[in-house]
Every structure is written in structure tokens, then in C-alpha cells.
């Protein structure tokens, strides 16, 4: 098996908890059975600042030092310096001193440095403890480990001290400026290097909805937070490499996740092979395209194995693209959906999709219909596909078409995640949500539309393949919801926000007794190659009414195919912090390559550790219900 980058602060020894429905300490058990830490990282990412006015370098790892640097117009250097955030066995404090006489900030832990600071001729005054490190000989890094050895540099010309890690960009900058080494300071060891840009802290994503959001703010779930740096990326053989997108795993009874993927390459962690897939059809190749598949093994979200990596070939005809959508694994059967995409004014065979309303969105501006769901009974070794080649623009499961600027209701549909083997389905049926539009003037692209639609079906081979056996949501909420059997034209939107919907997913959070919907859409209408927004809706019932939880503007900053895999939801709430932990899976930054937020958001399978803050009233209600 290929060695993976292991993120250092999440391995937590097993422990016993007193309450069944609440987390204990700084960890939580996931639905997978694995315990993960919810504690912030043990390290601080210090920021190096420099002032030309004072000729002074500062390493700021605390809020107070950072405030001093910014208040006095110091300039930040992007390369971090890592220290311990709290005392640990063998740790010594890194102390920050200021000398008005020398205009120098000194950060030191060594006897030499402390003696220099104590000399009254130098004029230093103690300010604060900046962090912690270790004295003595640094260990030799093993595996993915990282040890930073610090030395103190000095410039006579500037009267300036500068603590730097050996071999770092800061050491080189100091040498270039004619600083010389004065003494050894200390070292700090991490089991693995942190993700670039990560702070190791829980970080709130500000709620910044676009104008006109049509739902009230949730009174139960108050926002969304992520643990910075706790975002492994899968598919490339380690946790950082570029890979592929379109990951939508379904949780089987065997504990494995069964997922599609496409438009890139995926490394098989067992065989070492790398497999490529591309879902855009090519005229000279009979419009053939491929969609990828993989089995994801493991219960620890930071140590998963991607294997059984394969592709399946089918035709995009009579459209230009055929992409993966909903994946459902149930009773040893795997259903794998595909849907069509196209470009304005394209003609494939007899199908002319027509012009799209201006302006051009830039990438797959025509959302096509769902094709169908191919089925495997041998974990993807072989498939039964009714439409390897379609005969017409409406030859698909629901007989929808994007021909001549027609809009579809079930674009890129995804199965509602009810947990392992549909455990929490309200009626034993499988449910589907897709993004759609009905206005002729709407731009319905792959990540843009007006509406969300829902359908349900018995999870059998015959029923899923037969439009007549599907029931389409036709309006109403809760017990008053209506369903139209076999008639997609009678389907009514589950939610509507013109020009602000896109690919949609839904997961049932059994601990919260809530349905959470994830919708991603264009940050800058209608462009599909710029940033994307993601927002979360919640409801007590699968048909609503809905309230919005948080609007993550420019998330990723170009995240898409966002969803909550039920296997990595917490099995408890955290009553101490009034939060609920839920890992978020997504793809990101296929076209927009400026920045990565949360850190390590990239073109691979992202799996970000995150949590929802809960209101005190909702927390009390859940606790009361769990003990009733």
C-alpha cells in the first residue's frame, strides 16, 4: 500500500464516554466507529513580520504580538514558523522581549538568549510567551515527520535579532541581509508537516448570503466552522496531489464506500496503478467518454485507501458530455448514474441544443438530463447499462431533453444519503434530488439554475429503471407533501431561488434529526470558471420547510459537488461546546487556481473536518430527547 501523508494531531487513543449521545473530552466518535480529535492543533503557525522603520523582525505566534506588528505597520512574510502552542513534556517557553533602546524584538528560549535579554545594557523587557519548543539535539525526522531547528541570527547594522529555522526561507533572507548566527536556540518536531496555510484552529466561515436569499435563518443550527489543516485530499496517492473530481460515495453494508469520479487520474493505493478518465465526448471516437469508479476502504477519514480503480466507457451522444452523478449501494447492488452536458449552439446528430441566454457561462452552459443508473452486482467488476448509446435527445430515464433551449428538472441528480444501506429512509424508499430550471430565459448550466427537484422510488432494479414507478415531489411540506407517480411534468420545485441554485445534495443527520441540503452555485453570475458559493439548508422534514444555516461565499474558492458523507458524521453532539461534527466532501478549483480556502482545497477528493454550532435551546432539546 502506498504511504500517505498523515496529519499529525488527529490520532486519539480510545477512551470511554459517560453519556451515549454526547461527545467526551476533545474527541468524537463518527458513524464509521472511528474516534477523531476535535482539539485544535498542538502547534502554532507563527508569522514573520519586518519593519523598515524599526529595522526589526518579529515572529508572531500570539494574538498580542500579531496586534503589535500590525498596529506598527510591520509587513508580513508568508512563510510560517512553527512552535508548540502549549506546554508538553520537555518543552521550554519561547519568550518575546522588546528593547526600546535597540528597537529590537527578541524571541528566545536558550540560556544564551535569556542571558542577552537579562543584560540591562541591552534594555529588553519581557512581553509574553510566544510558544514552546524543545532543547537539546533534534531527532532525525522519520516518514513524513518534520523537525524545525531554530538558531538566533543577528545584524550589527540593524541591531536586530531574528530567530529562524535552519534551511528555511527566513534563514536565507537573514544571510542575504548579512545577518550572522549567534547561537543555537531550540527545535520543534511534528509527526507530519502541516498543510500550507493551515492554522490548526477551528475557523468560522462568515455568513455572507447573496442578496435576496429566500429562506429564514435557522434558529437551531447557527453557522459552519472548519478545522484549518484537517482536510486530506485523496486520489493522487497522498493528501495533497492533484487527482480528479466528482466523488459521491455510498456506504455499503461491508463498510466500504462506493464512488464515481472523473476528469483526471486516480492512484490505486493497493496496486499502485494510475487510471485516467474523461467525460467529454470526442467526435472522432464515436462520442465515447469514460466515467471512473473506485472503492474507498477505511473508517478513519485521515487514513482512507482508494482501490478497485476502473473506468466505464459509454457514449455522450446526442450531447457533448456524459458525467457521473448519484451513486447508491444497497443490498450488494451498486447503481451509478450519469447525466448529459452540452455547450450553446452545439449539434450532435439530430440534437441541436440551441443558443443559451447571454452571457456565455464559459464551461458546460447547457445542463442536460440524467441518462439512467447503470447497475452492478459484483462491486463494479461488470455493469448492466441500458443506454451505452442513446437514440435521441429524450432517450433517458425521465424522458427529459435539453434540445432547443429546453430546461430539465433533474440535472445532475444525487441520491439522498440516509446512512448505511438506506438506514434512515423515512419509508424504505430511495430519494433523489436534482437541480433544474423552468424559465426559458434561465441559464441552466452544470452549476447554475433556479430550482431543486425531488423524486423517490423503491430500491429495486426494476423500479429504478422504470420511469413509471418513480414518484415525483409535487408540492407541499411535511405531512401535506404531494407526489405524482410516473409524471415528471407534474414535479414541483422543492426550493426555488432564481439564478442561485446548482448541483445539490442532501444527507439525513440522524443525531440532529435534520435533513441538510448542500447547494453550490456561481459566485459571479453566470460564470462557471470563476469562484463558487456553497450554502446549507436544514429542515425537520425531507420536504421542508427549509431554513438556511450558512452561506459560504467563494468557498474553496471554487468548490463544487459538495456533500456530507453519512459515514463521517459524528455519532453524538458535543454538549460542552454545543456543536455537531460533520466532515464535508467536495471537489475544488478545476479552473480557478488563485488560493485555497479551506487550506488544501484542491482538485482531488477533499474531506474537510467541520462542525455546526448549535443553539443552546436546540442542544438542550436534543439532550432531553436522548435521555427520554
CSV table of N, CA and C in Angstrom, one decimal, residues 504-581:
chain,number,residue,atom,x,y,z
A,504,UNK,N,-26.9,19.9,-6.3
A,504,UNK,CA,-27.5,19.8,-4.9
A,504,UNK,C,-27.3,18.4,-4.4
A,505,UNK,N,-27.1,18.3,-3.1
A,505,UNK,CA,-27.0,17.0,-2.4
A,505,UNK,C,-27.8,17.1,-1.1
A,506,UNK,N,-28.2,16.0,-0.5
A,506,UNK,CA,-28.9,16.0,0.8
A,506,UNK,C,-28.5,14.8,1.6
A,507,UNK,N,-28.3,15.0,2.9
A,507,UNK,CA,-27.9,14.0,3.8
A,507,UNK,C,-28.8,14.1,5.1
A,508,UNK,N,-29.3,12.9,5.6
A,508,UNK,CA,-30.0,13.0,6.8
A,508,UNK,C,-29.1,12.8,8.0
A,509,UNK,N,-29.2,13.8,8.9
A,509,UNK,CA,-28.3,13.8,10.1
A,509,UNK,C,-29.2,13.2,11.2
A,510,UNK,N,-29.0,11.9,11.5
A,510,UNK,CA,-29.9,11.2,12.4
A,510,UNK,C,-29.7,11.7,13.8
A,511,UNK,N,-28.5,12.1,14.2
A,511,UNK,CA,-28.3,12.6,15.6
A,511,UNK,C,-29.1,13.9,15.8
A,512,UNK,N,-29.1,14.8,14.8
A,512,UNK,CA,-29.8,16.1,14.9
A,512,UNK,C,-31.3,16.0,14.5
A,513,UNK,N,-31.7,14.8,13.8
A,513,UNK,CA,-33.0,14.6,13.3
A,513,UNK,C,-33.3,15.7,12.3
A,514,UNK,N,-32.3,16.0,11.4
A,514,UNK,CA,-32.4,17.1,10.4
A,514,UNK,C,-32.0,16.6,9.1
A,515,UNK,N,-32.6,17.1,8.0
A,515,UNK,CA,-32.1,17.0,6.7
A,515,UNK,C,-31.2,18.2,6.3
A,516,UNK,N,-30.0,18.0,5.9
A,516,UNK,CA,-29.1,19.1,5.5
A,516,UNK,C,-28.9,19.0,4.0
A,517,UNK,N,-29.3,20.1,3.3
A,517,UNK,CA,-29.1,20.2,1.8
A,517,UNK,C,-27.9,21.1,1.6
A,518,UNK,N,-27.0,20.7,0.6
A,518,UNK,CA,-25.9,21.5,0.2
A,518,UNK,C,-26.1,21.9,-1.2
A,519,UNK,N,-26.0,23.2,-1.5
A,519,UNK,CA,-26.2,23.7,-2.9
A,519,UNK,C,-25.0,24.6,-3.2
A,520,UNK,N,-24.5,24.4,-4.4
A,520,UNK,CA,-23.3,25.2,-4.8
A,520,UNK,C,-23.7,25.9,-6.1
A,521,UNK,N,-23.3,27.2,-6.3
A,521,UNK,CA,-23.7,28.0,-7.4
A,521,UNK,C,-22.6,29.0,-7.7
A,522,UNK,N,-22.8,29.8,-8.8
A,522,UNK,CA,-21.8,30.7,-9.2
A,522,UNK,C,-21.7,31.9,-8.2
A,523,UNK,N,-20.5,32.3,-7.9
A,523,UNK,CA,-20.3,33.5,-7.1
A,523,UNK,C,-20.6,34.7,-7.9
A,524,UNK,N,-20.2,34.6,-9.2
A,524,UNK,CA,-20.4,35.8,-10.1
A,524,UNK,C,-21.2,35.3,-11.3
A,525,UNK,N,-22.5,35.5,-11.2
A,525,UNK,CA,-23.4,35.0,-12.3
A,525,UNK,C,-23.0,35.5,-13.6
A,526,UNK,N,-23.0,34.6,-14.7
A,526,UNK,CA,-23.3,33.2,-14.6
A,526,UNK,C,-22.1,32.3,-14.8
A,527,UNK,N,-20.9,32.8,-14.4
A,527,UNK,CA,-19.6,32.2,-14.9
A,527,UNK,C,-19.3,31.0,-14.1
A,528,UNK,N,-18.9,30.0,-14.9
A,528,UNK,CA,-18.6,28.6,-14.4
A,528,UNK,C,-17.1,28.4,-14.3
A,529,UNK,N,-16.3,29.4,-14.6
A,529,UNK,CA,-14.8,29.2,-14.4
A,529,UNK,C,-14.2,30.2,-13.4
A,530,UNK,N,-15.1,30.8,-12.6
A,530,UNK,CA,-14.7,31.6,-11.5
A,530,UNK,C,-15.1,31.0,-10.2
A,531,UNK,N,-15.1,31.8,-9.1
A,531,UNK,CA,-15.4,31.2,-7.8
A,531,UNK,C,-16.9,30.7,-7.7
A,532,UNK,N,-17.1,29.8,-6.8
A,532,UNK,CA,-18.4,29.2,-6.5
A,532,UNK,C,-18.7,29.5,-5.0
A,533,UNK,N,-20.0,29.7,-4.7
A,533,UNK,CA,-20.6,29.7,-3.4
A,533,UNK,C,-21.2,28.4,-3.0
A,534,UNK,N,-21.2,28.1,-1.7
A,534,UNK,CA,-21.9,26.9,-1.2
A,534,UNK,C,-22.7,27.3,0.0
A,535,UNK,N,-24.0,26.9,0.0
A,535,UNK,CA,-24.8,27.2,1.2
A,535,UNK,C,-25.6,25.9,1.6
A,536,UNK,N,-25.9,25.9,3.0
A,536,UNK,CA,-26.5,24.8,3.6
A,536,UNK,C,-28.0,25.2,4.0
A,537,UNK,N,-28.9,24.3,3.7
A,537,UNK,CA,-30.3,24.5,4.2
A,537,UNK,C,-30.6,23.3,5.1
A,538,UNK,N,-31.5,23.5,6.1
A,538,UNK,CA,-31.9,22.5,7.0
A,538,UNK,C,-33.4,22.4,7.2
A,539,UNK,N,-33.9,21.2,7.5
A,539,UNK,CA,-35.3,21.0,7.7
A,539,UNK,C,-35.5,19.8,8.6
A,540,UNK,N,-36.6,19.8,9.3
A,540,UNK,CA,-37.0,18.6,10.1
A,540,UNK,C,-37.6,17.6,9.2
A,541,UNK,N,-38.1,18.0,8.1
A,541,UNK,CA,-38.8,17.0,7.2
A,541,UNK,C,-38.1,17.1,5.8
A,542,UNK,N,-38.1,16.0,5.1
A,542,UNK,CA,-37.4,15.9,3.8
A,542,UNK,C,-38.0,16.8,2.8
A,543,UNK,N,-39.3,17.2,3.0
A,543,UNK,CA,-40.0,18.1,2.0
A,543,UNK,C,-40.0,19.5,2.5
A,544,UNK,N,-39.4,19.8,3.6
A,544,UNK,CA,-39.4,21.2,4.1
A,544,UNK,C,-40.5,21.4,5.2
A,545,UNK,N,-40.6,22.7,5.6
A,545,UNK,CA,-40.0,23.9,5.1
A,545,UNK,C,-38.5,24.0,5.5
A,546,UNK,N,-37.8,24.9,4.8
A,546,UNK,CA,-36.3,24.9,4.9
A,546,UNK,C,-35.9,26.3,5.5
A,547,UNK,N,-34.8,26.2,6.2
A,547,UNK,CA,-34.1,27.4,6.8
A,547,UNK,C,-32.7,27.3,6.3
A,548,UNK,N,-32.0,28.5,6.2
A,548,UNK,CA,-30.7,28.4,5.8
A,548,UNK,C,-29.7,28.5,7.0
A,549,UNK,N,-28.6,27.7,6.9
A,549,UNK,CA,-27.7,27.6,8.0
A,549,UNK,C,-26.5,28.6,7.9
A,550,UNK,N,-25.9,28.5,6.7
A,550,UNK,CA,-24.7,29.4,6.4
A,550,UNK,C,-24.5,29.5,4.9
A,551,UNK,N,-24.1,30.7,4.5
A,551,UNK,CA,-23.8,30.9,3.1
A,551,UNK,C,-22.3,31.2,3.0
A,552,UNK,N,-21.6,30.1,2.5
A,552,UNK,CA,-20.2,30.2,2.3
A,552,UNK,C,-19.8,30.8,1.0
A,553,UNK,N,-19.6,32.1,1.0
A,553,UNK,CA,-19.2,32.8,-0.2
A,553,UNK,C,-17.8,32.5,-0.6
A,554,UNK,N,-17.7,32.2,-1.9
A,554,UNK,CA,-16.4,31.9,-2.6
A,554,UNK,C,-15.7,30.8,-1.8
A,555,UNK,N,-16.4,29.7,-1.5
A,555,UNK,CA,-15.9,28.6,-0.7
A,555,UNK,C,-15.0,27.7,-1.6
A,556,UNK,N,-13.8,27.5,-1.2
A,556,UNK,CA,-12.9,26.7,-2.0
A,556,UNK,C,-11.6,27.3,-2.5
A,557,UNK,N,-11.6,28.4,-3.2
A,557,UNK,CA,-12.7,29.3,-3.5
A,557,UNK,C,-13.6,28.9,-4.7
A,558,UNK,N,-13.4,27.7,-5.3
A,558,UNK,CA,-14.2,27.2,-6.3
A,558,UNK,C,-14.6,25.8,-6.0
A,559,UNK,N,-15.3,25.6,-4.9
A,559,UNK,CA,-15.7,24.2,-4.5
A,559,UNK,C,-17.0,23.9,-5.2
A,560,UNK,N,-17.2,22.6,-5.5
A,560,UNK,CA,-18.4,22.1,-6.1
A,560,UNK,C,-18.5,20.6,-5.8
A,561,UNK,N,-19.7,20.1,-6.1
A,561,UNK,CA,-20.1,18.7,-5.8
A,561,UNK,C,-19.9,18.5,-4.3
A,562,UNK,N,-20.5,19.3,-3.5
A,562,UNK,CA,-20.3,19.4,-2.0
A,562,UNK,C,-21.4,18.5,-1.3
A,563,UNK,N,-21.0,17.7,-0.4
A,563,UNK,CA,-21.9,16.9,0.3
A,563,UNK,C,-21.3,16.3,1.6
A,564,UNK,N,-22.2,15.8,2.5
A,564,UNK,CA,-21.8,15.3,3.8
A,564,UNK,C,-22.0,13.7,3.7
A,565,UNK,N,-20.9,13.0,3.6
A,565,UNK,CA,-21.0,11.5,3.6
A,565,UNK,C,-21.4,11.0,5.0
A,566,UNK,N,-22.5,10.3,5.1
A,566,UNK,CA,-23.0,9.9,6.4
A,566,UNK,C,-22.0,9.1,7.2
A,567,UNK,N,-21.1,8.4,6.6
A,567,UNK,CA,-20.1,7.6,7.3
A,567,UNK,C,-19.3,8.4,8.2
A,568,UNK,N,-19.1,9.7,7.9
A,568,UNK,CA,-18.2,10.6,8.6
A,568,UNK,C,-19.0,11.7,9.3
A,569,UNK,N,-20.2,11.4,9.7
A,569,UNK,CA,-20.9,12.3,10.6
A,569,UNK,C,-20.7,11.8,12.1
A,570,UNK,N,-20.7,12.7,13.0
A,570,UNK,CA,-20.5,12.3,14.4
A,570,UNK,C,-21.7,11.5,14.9
A,571,UNK,N,-21.4,10.5,15.8
A,571,UNK,CA,-22.4,9.7,16.4
A,571,UNK,C,-23.1,10.4,17.6
A,572,UNK,N,-22.5,11.6,18.0
A,572,UNK,CA,-23.0,12.3,19.1
A,572,UNK,C,-22.9,13.8,18.8
A,573,UNK,N,-23.6,14.6,19.6
A,573,UNK,CA,-23.4,16.1,19.6
A,573,UNK,C,-22.3,16.3,20.7
A,574,UNK,N,-21.7,17.4,20.7
A,574,UNK,CA,-20.7,17.9,21.7
A,574,UNK,C,-21.5,18.9,22.6
A,575,UNK,N,-22.0,18.4,23.7
A,575,UNK,CA,-22.8,19.2,24.6
A,575,UNK,C,-22.0,20.3,25.2
A,576,UNK,N,-20.7,20.1,25.4
A,576,UNK,CA,-19.9,21.1,26.1
A,576,UNK,C,-19.8,22.3,25.2
A,577,UNK,N,-19.5,22.1,23.9
A,577,UNK,CA,-19.3,23.3,23.0
A,577,UNK,C,-20.6,23.6,22.2
A,578,UNK,N,-21.7,22.8,22.4
A,578,UNK,CA,-22.9,22.9,21.6
A,578,UNK,C,-22.6,23.0,20.1
A,579,UNK,N,-21.9,21.9,19.7
A,579,UNK,CA,-21.5,21.7,18.2
A,579,UNK,C,-21.8,20.3,17.8
A,580,UNK,N,-21.9,20.1,16.5
A,580,UNK,CA,-22.0,18.8,15.9
A,580,UNK,C,-21.0,18.7,14.7
A,581,UNK,N,-20.2,17.6,14.8
A,581,UNK,CA,-19.1,17.4,13.8
A,581,UNK,C,-19.6,16.7,12.6
